Coordinates of C-alpha atoms and ligand atoms in Angstrom, one line a residue:
X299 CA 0.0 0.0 0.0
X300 CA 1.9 3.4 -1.2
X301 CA -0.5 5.7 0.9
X302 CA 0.0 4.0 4.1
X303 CA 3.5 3.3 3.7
X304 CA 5.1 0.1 5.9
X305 CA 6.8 0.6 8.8
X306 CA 9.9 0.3 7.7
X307 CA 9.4 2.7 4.6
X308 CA 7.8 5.3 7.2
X309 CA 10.4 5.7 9.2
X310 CA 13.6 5.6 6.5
X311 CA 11.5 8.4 5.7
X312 CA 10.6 10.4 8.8
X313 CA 14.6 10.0 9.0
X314 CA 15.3 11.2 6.0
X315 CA 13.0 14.2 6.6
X316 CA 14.6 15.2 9.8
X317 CA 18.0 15.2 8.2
X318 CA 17.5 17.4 5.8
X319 CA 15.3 19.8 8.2
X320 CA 18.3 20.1 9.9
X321 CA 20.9 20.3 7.3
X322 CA 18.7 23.1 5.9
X323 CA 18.8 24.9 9.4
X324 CA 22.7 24.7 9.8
X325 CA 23.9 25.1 6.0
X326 CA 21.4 27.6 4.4
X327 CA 23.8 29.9 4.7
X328 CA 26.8 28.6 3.2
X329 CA 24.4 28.6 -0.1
X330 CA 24.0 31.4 -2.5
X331 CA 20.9 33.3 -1.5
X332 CA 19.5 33.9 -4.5
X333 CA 20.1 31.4 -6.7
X334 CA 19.8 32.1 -10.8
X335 CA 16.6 30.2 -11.4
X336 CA 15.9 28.5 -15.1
X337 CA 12.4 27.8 -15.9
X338 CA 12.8 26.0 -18.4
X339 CA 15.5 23.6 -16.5
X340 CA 12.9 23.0 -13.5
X341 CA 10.3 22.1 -16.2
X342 CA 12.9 20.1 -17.5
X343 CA 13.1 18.0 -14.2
X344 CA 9.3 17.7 -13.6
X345 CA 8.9 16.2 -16.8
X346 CA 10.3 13.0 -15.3
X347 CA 7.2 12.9 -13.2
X348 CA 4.3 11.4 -15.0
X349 CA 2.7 9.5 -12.1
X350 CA 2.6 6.9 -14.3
X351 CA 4.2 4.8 -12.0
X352 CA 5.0 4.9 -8.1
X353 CA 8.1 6.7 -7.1
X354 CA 10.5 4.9 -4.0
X355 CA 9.4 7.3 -1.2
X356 CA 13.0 8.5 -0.4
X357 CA 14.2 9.2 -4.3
X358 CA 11.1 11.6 -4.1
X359 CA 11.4 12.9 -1.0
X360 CA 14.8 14.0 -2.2
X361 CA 13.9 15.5 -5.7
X362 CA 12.1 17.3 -3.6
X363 CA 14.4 18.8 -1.1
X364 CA 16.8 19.5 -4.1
X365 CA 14.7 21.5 -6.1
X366 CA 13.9 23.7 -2.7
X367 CA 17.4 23.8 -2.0
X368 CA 18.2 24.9 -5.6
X369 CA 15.8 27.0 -6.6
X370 CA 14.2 29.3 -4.2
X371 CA 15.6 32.5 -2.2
X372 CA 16.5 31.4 0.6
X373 CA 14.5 33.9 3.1
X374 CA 15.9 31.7 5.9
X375 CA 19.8 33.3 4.9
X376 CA 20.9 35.5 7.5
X377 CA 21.9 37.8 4.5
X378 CA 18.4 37.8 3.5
X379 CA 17.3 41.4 3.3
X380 CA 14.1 41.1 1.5
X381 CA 10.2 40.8 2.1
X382 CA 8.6 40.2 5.5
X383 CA 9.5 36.4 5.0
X384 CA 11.2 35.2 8.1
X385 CA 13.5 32.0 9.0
X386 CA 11.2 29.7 11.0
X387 CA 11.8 29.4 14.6
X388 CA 12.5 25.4 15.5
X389 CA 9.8 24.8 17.7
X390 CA 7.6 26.6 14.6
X391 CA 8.6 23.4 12.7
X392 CA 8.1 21.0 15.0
X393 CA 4.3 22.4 15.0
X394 CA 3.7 22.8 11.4
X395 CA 5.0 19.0 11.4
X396 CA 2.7 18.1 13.9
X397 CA -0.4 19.5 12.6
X398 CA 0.2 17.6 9.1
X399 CA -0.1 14.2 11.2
X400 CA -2.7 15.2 13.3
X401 CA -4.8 17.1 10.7
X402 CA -7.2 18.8 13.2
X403 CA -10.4 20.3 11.3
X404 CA -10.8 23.5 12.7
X405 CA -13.9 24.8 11.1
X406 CA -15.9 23.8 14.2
X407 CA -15.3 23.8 18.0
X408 CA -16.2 20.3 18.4
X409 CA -13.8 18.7 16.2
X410 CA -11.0 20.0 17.6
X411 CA -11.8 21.7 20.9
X412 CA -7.8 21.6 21.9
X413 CA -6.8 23.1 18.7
X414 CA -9.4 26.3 19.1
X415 CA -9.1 26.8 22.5
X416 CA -4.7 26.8 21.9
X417 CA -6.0 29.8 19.0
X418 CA -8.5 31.7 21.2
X419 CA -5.9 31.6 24.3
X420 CA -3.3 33.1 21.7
X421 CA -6.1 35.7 20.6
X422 CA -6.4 36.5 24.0
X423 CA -2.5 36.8 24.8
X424 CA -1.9 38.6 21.8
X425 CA -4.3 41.1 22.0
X426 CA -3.6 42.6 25.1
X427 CA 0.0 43.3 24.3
X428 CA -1.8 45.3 21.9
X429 CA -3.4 46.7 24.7
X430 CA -6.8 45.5 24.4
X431 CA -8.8 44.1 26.6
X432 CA -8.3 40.5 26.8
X433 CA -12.0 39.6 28.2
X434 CA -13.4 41.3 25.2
X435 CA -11.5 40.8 22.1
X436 CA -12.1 38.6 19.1
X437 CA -10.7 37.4 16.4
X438 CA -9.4 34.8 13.9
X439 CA -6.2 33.1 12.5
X440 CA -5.7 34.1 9.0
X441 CA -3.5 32.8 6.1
X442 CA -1.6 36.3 6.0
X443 CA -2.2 39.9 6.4
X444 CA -4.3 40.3 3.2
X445 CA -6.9 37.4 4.6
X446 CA -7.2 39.8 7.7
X447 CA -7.1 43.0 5.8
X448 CA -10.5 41.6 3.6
X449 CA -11.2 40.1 7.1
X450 CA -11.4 44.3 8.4
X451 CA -13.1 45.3 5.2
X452 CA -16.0 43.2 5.5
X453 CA -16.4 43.8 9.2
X454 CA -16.6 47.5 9.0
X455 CA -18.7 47.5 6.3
X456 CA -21.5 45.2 7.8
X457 CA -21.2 47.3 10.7
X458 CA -21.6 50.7 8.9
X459 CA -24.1 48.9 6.4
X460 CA -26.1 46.1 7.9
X461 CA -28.6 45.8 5.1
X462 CA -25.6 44.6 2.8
X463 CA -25.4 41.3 4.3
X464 CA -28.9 40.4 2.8
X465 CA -29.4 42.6 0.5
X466 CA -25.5 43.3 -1.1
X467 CA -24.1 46.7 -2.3
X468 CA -27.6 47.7 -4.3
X469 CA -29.1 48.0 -1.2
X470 CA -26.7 51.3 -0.4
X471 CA -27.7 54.6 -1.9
X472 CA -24.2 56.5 -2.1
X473 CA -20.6 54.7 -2.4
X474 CA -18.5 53.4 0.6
X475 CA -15.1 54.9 0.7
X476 CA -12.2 53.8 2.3
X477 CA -9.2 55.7 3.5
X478 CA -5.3 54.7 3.6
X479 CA -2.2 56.3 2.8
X480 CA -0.3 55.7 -0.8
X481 CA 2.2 53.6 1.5
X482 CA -0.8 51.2 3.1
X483 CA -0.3 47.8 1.1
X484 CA -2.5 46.8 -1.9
X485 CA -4.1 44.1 0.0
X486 CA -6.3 46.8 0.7
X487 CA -7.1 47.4 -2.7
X488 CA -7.5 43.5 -3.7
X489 CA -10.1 43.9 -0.7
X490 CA -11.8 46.5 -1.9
X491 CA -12.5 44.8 -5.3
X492 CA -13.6 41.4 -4.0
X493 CA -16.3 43.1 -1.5
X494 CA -18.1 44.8 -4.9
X495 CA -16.7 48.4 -3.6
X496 CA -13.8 48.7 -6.6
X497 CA -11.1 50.2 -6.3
X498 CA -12.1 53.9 -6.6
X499 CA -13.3 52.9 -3.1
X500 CA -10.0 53.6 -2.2
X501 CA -8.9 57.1 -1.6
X502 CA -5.2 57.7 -0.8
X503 CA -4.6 60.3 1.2
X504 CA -1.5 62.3 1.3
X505 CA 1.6 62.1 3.2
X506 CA 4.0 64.3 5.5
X507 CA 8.0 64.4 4.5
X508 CA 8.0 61.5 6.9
X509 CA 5.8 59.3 4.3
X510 CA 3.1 59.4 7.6
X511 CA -0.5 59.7 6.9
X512 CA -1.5 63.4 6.8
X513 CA -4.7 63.7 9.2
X514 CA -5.4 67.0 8.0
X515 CA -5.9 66.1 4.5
X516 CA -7.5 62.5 5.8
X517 CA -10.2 65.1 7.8
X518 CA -10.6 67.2 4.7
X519 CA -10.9 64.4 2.2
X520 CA -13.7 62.8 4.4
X521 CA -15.5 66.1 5.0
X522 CA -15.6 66.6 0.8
X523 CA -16.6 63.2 0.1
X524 CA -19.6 63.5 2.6
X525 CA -20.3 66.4 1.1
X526 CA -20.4 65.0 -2.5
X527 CA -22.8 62.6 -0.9
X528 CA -20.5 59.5 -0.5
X529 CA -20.3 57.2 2.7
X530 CA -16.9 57.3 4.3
X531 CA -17.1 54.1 6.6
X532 CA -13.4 53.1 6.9
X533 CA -9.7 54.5 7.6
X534 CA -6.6 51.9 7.2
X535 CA -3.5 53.0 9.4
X536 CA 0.0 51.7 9.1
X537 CA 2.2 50.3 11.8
X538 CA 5.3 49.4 9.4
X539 CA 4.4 49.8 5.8
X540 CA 5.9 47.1 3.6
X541 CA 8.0 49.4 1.9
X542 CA 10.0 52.0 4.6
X543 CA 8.5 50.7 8.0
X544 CA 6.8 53.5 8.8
X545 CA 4.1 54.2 11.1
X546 CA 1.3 56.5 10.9
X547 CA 0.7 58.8 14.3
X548 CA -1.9 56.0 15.0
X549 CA -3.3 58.5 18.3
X550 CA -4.2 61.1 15.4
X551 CA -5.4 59.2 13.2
X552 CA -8.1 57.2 16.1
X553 CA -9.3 61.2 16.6
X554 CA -10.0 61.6 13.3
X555 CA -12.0 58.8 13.0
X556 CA -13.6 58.9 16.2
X557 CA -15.0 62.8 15.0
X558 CA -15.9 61.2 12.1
X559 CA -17.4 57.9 13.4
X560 CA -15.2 55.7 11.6
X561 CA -14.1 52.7 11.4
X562 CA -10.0 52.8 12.7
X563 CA -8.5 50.1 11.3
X564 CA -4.3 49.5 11.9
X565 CA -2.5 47.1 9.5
X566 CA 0.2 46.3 12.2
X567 CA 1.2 42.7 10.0
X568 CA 5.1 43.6 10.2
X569 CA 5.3 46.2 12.6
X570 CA 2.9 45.0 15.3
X571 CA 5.7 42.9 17.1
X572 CA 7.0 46.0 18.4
X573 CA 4.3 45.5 20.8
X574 CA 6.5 42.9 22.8
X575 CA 9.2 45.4 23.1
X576 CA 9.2 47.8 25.8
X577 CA 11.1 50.7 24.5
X578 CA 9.5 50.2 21.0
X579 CA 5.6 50.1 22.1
X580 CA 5.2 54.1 22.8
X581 CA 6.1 54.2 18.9
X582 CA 2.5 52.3 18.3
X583 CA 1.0 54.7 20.8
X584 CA -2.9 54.6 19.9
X585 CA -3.2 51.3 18.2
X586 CA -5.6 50.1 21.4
X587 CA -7.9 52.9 19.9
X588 CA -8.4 51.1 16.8
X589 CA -12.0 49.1 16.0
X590 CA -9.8 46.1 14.8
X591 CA -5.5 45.1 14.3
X592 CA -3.8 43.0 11.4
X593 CA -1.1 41.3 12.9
X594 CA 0.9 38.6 10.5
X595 CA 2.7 35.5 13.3
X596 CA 4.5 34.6 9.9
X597 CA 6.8 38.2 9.9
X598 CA 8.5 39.1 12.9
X599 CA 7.4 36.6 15.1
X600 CA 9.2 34.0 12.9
X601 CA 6.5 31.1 12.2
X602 CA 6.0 29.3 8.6
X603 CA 3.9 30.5 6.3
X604 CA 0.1 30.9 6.6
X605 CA 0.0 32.6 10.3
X606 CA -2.2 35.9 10.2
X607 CA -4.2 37.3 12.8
X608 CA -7.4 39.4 12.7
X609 CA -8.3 41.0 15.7
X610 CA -11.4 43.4 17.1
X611 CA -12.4 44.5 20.5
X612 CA -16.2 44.6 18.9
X613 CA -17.4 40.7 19.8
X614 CA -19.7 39.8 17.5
X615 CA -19.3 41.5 14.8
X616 CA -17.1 38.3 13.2
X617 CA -20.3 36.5 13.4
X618 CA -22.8 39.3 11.9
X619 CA -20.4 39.1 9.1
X620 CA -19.6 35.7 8.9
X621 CA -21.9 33.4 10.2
X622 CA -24.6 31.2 8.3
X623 CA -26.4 28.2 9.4
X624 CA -26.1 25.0 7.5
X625 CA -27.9 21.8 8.4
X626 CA -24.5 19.6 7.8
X627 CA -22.0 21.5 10.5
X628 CA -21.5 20.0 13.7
X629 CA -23.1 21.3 16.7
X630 CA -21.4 23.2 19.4
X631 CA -19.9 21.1 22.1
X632 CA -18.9 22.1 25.5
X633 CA -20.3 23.1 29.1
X634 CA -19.8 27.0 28.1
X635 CA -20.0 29.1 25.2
X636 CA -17.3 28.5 22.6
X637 CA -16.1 29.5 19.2
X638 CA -16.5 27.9 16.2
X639 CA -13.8 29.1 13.9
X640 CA -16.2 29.2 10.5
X641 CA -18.9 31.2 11.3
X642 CA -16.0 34.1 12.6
X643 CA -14.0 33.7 9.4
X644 CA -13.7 33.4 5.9
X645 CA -12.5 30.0 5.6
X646 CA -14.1 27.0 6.6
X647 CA -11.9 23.5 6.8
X648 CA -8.5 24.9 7.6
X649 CA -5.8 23.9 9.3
X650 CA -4.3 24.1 13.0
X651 CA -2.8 28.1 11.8
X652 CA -2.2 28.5 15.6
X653 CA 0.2 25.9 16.9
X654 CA 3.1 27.0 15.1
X655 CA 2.8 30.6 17.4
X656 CA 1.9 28.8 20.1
X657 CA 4.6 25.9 20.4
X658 CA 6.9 28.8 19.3
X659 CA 6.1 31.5 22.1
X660 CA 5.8 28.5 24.9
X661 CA 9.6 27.4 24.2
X662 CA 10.7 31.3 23.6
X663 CA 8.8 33.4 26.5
X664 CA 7.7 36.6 25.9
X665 CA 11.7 37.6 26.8
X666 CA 13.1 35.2 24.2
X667 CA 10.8 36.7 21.7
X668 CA 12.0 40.4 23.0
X669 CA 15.4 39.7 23.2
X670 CA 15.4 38.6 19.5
X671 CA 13.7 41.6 18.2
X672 CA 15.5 43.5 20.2
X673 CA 18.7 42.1 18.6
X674 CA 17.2 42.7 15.0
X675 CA 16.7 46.6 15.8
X676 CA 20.2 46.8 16.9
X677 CA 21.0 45.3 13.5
X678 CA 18.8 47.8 12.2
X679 CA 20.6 50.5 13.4
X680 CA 23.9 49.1 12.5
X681 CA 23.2 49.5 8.7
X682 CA 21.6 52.3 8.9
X683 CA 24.7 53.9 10.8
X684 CA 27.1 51.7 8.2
X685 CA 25.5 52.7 5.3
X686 CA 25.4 56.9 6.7
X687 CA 29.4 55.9 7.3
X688 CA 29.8 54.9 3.9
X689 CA 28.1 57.8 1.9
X690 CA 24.7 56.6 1.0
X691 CA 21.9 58.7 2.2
X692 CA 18.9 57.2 4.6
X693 CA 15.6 58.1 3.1
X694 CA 13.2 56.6 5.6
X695 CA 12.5 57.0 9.5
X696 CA 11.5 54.5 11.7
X697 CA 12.2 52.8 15.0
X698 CA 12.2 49.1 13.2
X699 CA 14.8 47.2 11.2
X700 CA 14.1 48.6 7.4
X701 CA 16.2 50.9 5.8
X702 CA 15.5 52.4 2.7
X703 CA 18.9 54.3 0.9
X704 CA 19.9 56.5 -2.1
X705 CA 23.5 57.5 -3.0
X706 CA 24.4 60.9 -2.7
X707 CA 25.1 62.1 -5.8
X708 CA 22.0 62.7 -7.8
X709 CA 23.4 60.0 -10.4
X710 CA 23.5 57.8 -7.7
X711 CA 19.7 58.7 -7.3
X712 CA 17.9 58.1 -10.6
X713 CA 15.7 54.8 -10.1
X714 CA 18.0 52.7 -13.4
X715 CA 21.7 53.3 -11.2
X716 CA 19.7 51.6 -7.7
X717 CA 17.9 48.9 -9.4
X718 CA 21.7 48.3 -10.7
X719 CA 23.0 47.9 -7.8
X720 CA 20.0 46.0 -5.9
X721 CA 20.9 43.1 -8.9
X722 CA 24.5 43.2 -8.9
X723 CA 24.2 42.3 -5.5
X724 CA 21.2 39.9 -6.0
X725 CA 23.6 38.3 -8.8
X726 CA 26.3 38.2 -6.8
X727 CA 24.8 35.4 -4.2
X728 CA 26.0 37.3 -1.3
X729 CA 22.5 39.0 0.0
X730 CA 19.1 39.8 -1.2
X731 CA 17.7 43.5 -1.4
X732 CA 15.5 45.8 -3.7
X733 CA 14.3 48.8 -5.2
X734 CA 11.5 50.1 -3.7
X735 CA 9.3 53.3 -5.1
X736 CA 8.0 55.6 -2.3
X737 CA 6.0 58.1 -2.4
X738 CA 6.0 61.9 -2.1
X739 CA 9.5 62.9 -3.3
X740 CA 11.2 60.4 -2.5
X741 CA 10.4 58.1 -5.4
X742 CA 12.8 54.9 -5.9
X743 CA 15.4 53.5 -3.0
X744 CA 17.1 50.7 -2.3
X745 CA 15.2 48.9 0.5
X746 CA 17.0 46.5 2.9
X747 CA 15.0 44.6 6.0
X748 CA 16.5 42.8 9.3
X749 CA 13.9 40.2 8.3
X750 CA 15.9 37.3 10.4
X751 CA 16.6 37.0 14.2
X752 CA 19.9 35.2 13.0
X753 CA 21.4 38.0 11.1
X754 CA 25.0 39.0 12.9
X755 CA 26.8 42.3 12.7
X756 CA 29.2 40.5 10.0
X757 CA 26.0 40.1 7.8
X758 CA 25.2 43.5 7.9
X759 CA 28.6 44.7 7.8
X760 CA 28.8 42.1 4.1
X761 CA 26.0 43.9 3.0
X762 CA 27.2 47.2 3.2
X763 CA 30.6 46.1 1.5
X764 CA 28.2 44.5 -1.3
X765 CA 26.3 47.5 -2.0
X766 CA 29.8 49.7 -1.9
X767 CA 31.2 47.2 -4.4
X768 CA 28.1 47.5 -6.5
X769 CA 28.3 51.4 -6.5
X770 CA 32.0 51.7 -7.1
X771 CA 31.8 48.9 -10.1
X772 CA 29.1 51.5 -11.9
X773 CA 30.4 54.5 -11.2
Ligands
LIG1037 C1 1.9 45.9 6.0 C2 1.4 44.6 5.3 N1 0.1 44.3 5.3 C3 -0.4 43.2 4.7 C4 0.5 42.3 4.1 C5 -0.1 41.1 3.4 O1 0.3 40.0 4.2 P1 0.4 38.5 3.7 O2 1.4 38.5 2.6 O3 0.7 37.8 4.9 O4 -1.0 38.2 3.2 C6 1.9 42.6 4.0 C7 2.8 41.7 3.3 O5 4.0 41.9 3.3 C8 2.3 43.8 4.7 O6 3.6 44.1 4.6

């Protein structure tokens, strides 16, 4: 039987696994991290795969760690300075691992009540560091930051529209309008589109020399479009936007939208870890404020892929947007009331998205989760002090690990000379960066995020000496 392989066959392969789990851990970063990828070769390789036959269990296993290995940036590289991807934490593993084998069904409390109540304690914990109240709040585990951003959308607009859950978007007279800043991520957008609103929904308001949210054009804009008979009913605020890091003056922002009785609220995906950092939480000042938080496990907190978290301190308005009643769902189970994950989300079977965090943060502590993101600020501060040294120019300002650079010569400027240097470097093996475009007048920089808790002075210090070589081989 090839599904249920022998005993034997099972545990050559668990071995196997585990080897090269490891091997990964301890040698990613003696491999190039960005490795020059061939379509046409990886086709190439597929094509021996026609399921014709059965494969031997290990061979496969190993064609597939190969082609991972070979072709994929390695995010896990400690001179990874991309994308909000992080380098799993071990006991993050472990649970993803776990999970697979078990296979808890979380679309309903009594299938898996250890499963939901691991993800509503976790709700719990998290949201209070955000400062909310922990006896209140709500939420759900999401596959990323753009599930919880439509997750936000939805919510506020069934709460500033009820008749829409019946009746849809016909049933409004004027158009919903949503506010965010040009530097707020497109998820927002994407969001905007799949609830009917399109994107003209979205109106991007304009931002200070410090690429923050200006609240006096976000009052102004709202005032205008209520007067032109449109129905404001949502503001987006940034705590770390995906390109610089930067956060909106959150407390502002809440007043506003308090005045206005809107809708507040924060994508905190990257940025939102700050919250377990003493000295960086009075930079997210206001966030408690907000009617709802995006907060992504699978950025700084270091999980696998597929960890987002939607939060509110409004119970029940998950279920008034969510909920339906089908005659096939199991029941409720339990002395007391409890959650059952579908009817507060918009997926239905999903997987155990929570044990990863919570396997993750039990073996870490709050302190080994502060003590590592208080070790990628420092790193943060190193290259942005390095790269000062060395004659580029810092472009962004924020309290978190991302630095965004130009050179200092206005040839050293012009979008074609920094997306030069961003791929020699790429080409080069020895890190991973990019060109970002900004908005305002800062236009295009060279962006570069502590993204990894593993990333050493001597990382930062290579990548400066990469990006120096780079600009001295094109000048
Ligand atoms: C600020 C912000 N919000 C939302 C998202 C979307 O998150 P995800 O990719 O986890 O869906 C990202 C992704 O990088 C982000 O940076």
């Amino acid at each position: 039987m090839t599904l249920m392989l022998e005993a034997e066959a099972r545990r050559a392969l668990w071995q196997r696994l585990q080897e090269a789990i490891e091997r990964y851990a301890v040698e990613v970063e003696t491999a190039p991290v960005a490795p020059a990828a061939d379509p046409a070769a990886i086709r190439e390789r597929l094509a021996g795969f026609d399921f014709a036959a059965p494969s031997d269990p290990l061979a496969a296993l190993g064609f597939a760690v190969d082609g991972l290995w070979r072709d994929q940036v390695h995010a896990a590289h400690p001179r990874y300075f991309g994308l909000f991807n992080p380098a799993p934490t071990t006991a993050s593993i472990a649970a993803d691992a776990l999970v697979a084998a078990f296979n808890p069904q979380l679309a309903a409390w009594s299938h898996s009540p250890f499963a939901v109540e691991v993800e509503q304690h976790l709700i719990r914990a998290l949201a209070e560091r955000f400062g909310y109240d922990p006896a209140r709040v709500e939420g759900s585990f999401t596959t990323g930051g753009a599930e919880a951003n439509q997750t936000a959308l939805q919510v506020a607009l069934i709460r500033a529209f009820p008749e829409v859950a019946r009746r849809g978007l016909l049933a409004l007279r004027s158009q919903p309008l949503v506010y965010v800043s040009p530097e707020g991520h497109h998820s927002i957008l994407k969001a905007a589109r799949l609830a009917g609103l399109g994107a003209e929904a979205v109106r991007e308001i304009r931002t200070d020399s410090r690429l923050r949210m200006r609240t006096d054009d976000l009052a102004a804009r709202i005032r205008e479009d209520r007067e032109a008979g449109s129905s404001p009913f949502l503001v987006v605020a940034n705590a770390g936007t995906t390109g610089s890091g930067i956060i909106d003056p959150l407390e502002e922002i809440a007043q506003v939208a308090d005045e206005e009785r809107l809708w507040l609220h924060v994508d905190a995906a990257w940025g939102g870890a700050a919250a377990l950092v003493p000295e960086l939480r009075p930079a997210l000042e206001g966030i408690a404020r907000a009617g709802s938080i995006t907060f992504d496990a699978h950025k700084q907190l270091s999980v696998p892929m597929g960890a987002g978290l939607f939060l509110t301190r409004h119970p029940g308005l998950l279920e008034r947007t969510f909920r339906v009643t089908t005659p096939y769902m199991p029941k409720e189970g339990g002395a007391g009331p409890v959650v059952d994950p579908y009817a507060q989300s918009m997926q239905w079977s999903r997987r155990f998205i929570g044990l990863k965090v919570f396997l993750s943060l039990a073996v870490a502590g709050w302190e080994g989760y502060e003590a590592a993101l208080r070790h990628q600020t420092a790193m943060g501060d190193r290259l942005r002090d390095g790269l000062r040294a060395a004659g580029w120019t810092v472009v962004n300002e924020t309290p978190l690990p991302l630095v965004c650079f130009v050179g200092a010569e206005r040839e050293s400027r012009t979008p074609a000379f920094l997306e030069a240097v961003a791929a020699r470097v790429v080409a080069s093996g020895e890190a991973w960066i990019n060109t970002v475009g900004l908005s305002g007048d800062v236009g295009t920089a060279l962006r570069a995020c502590i993204t990894n808790y593993r990333t050493g002075p001597e990382d930062v210090d290579a990548l400066i000496a990469a990006v120096d070589r780079a600009r001295a081989d094109l000048c």
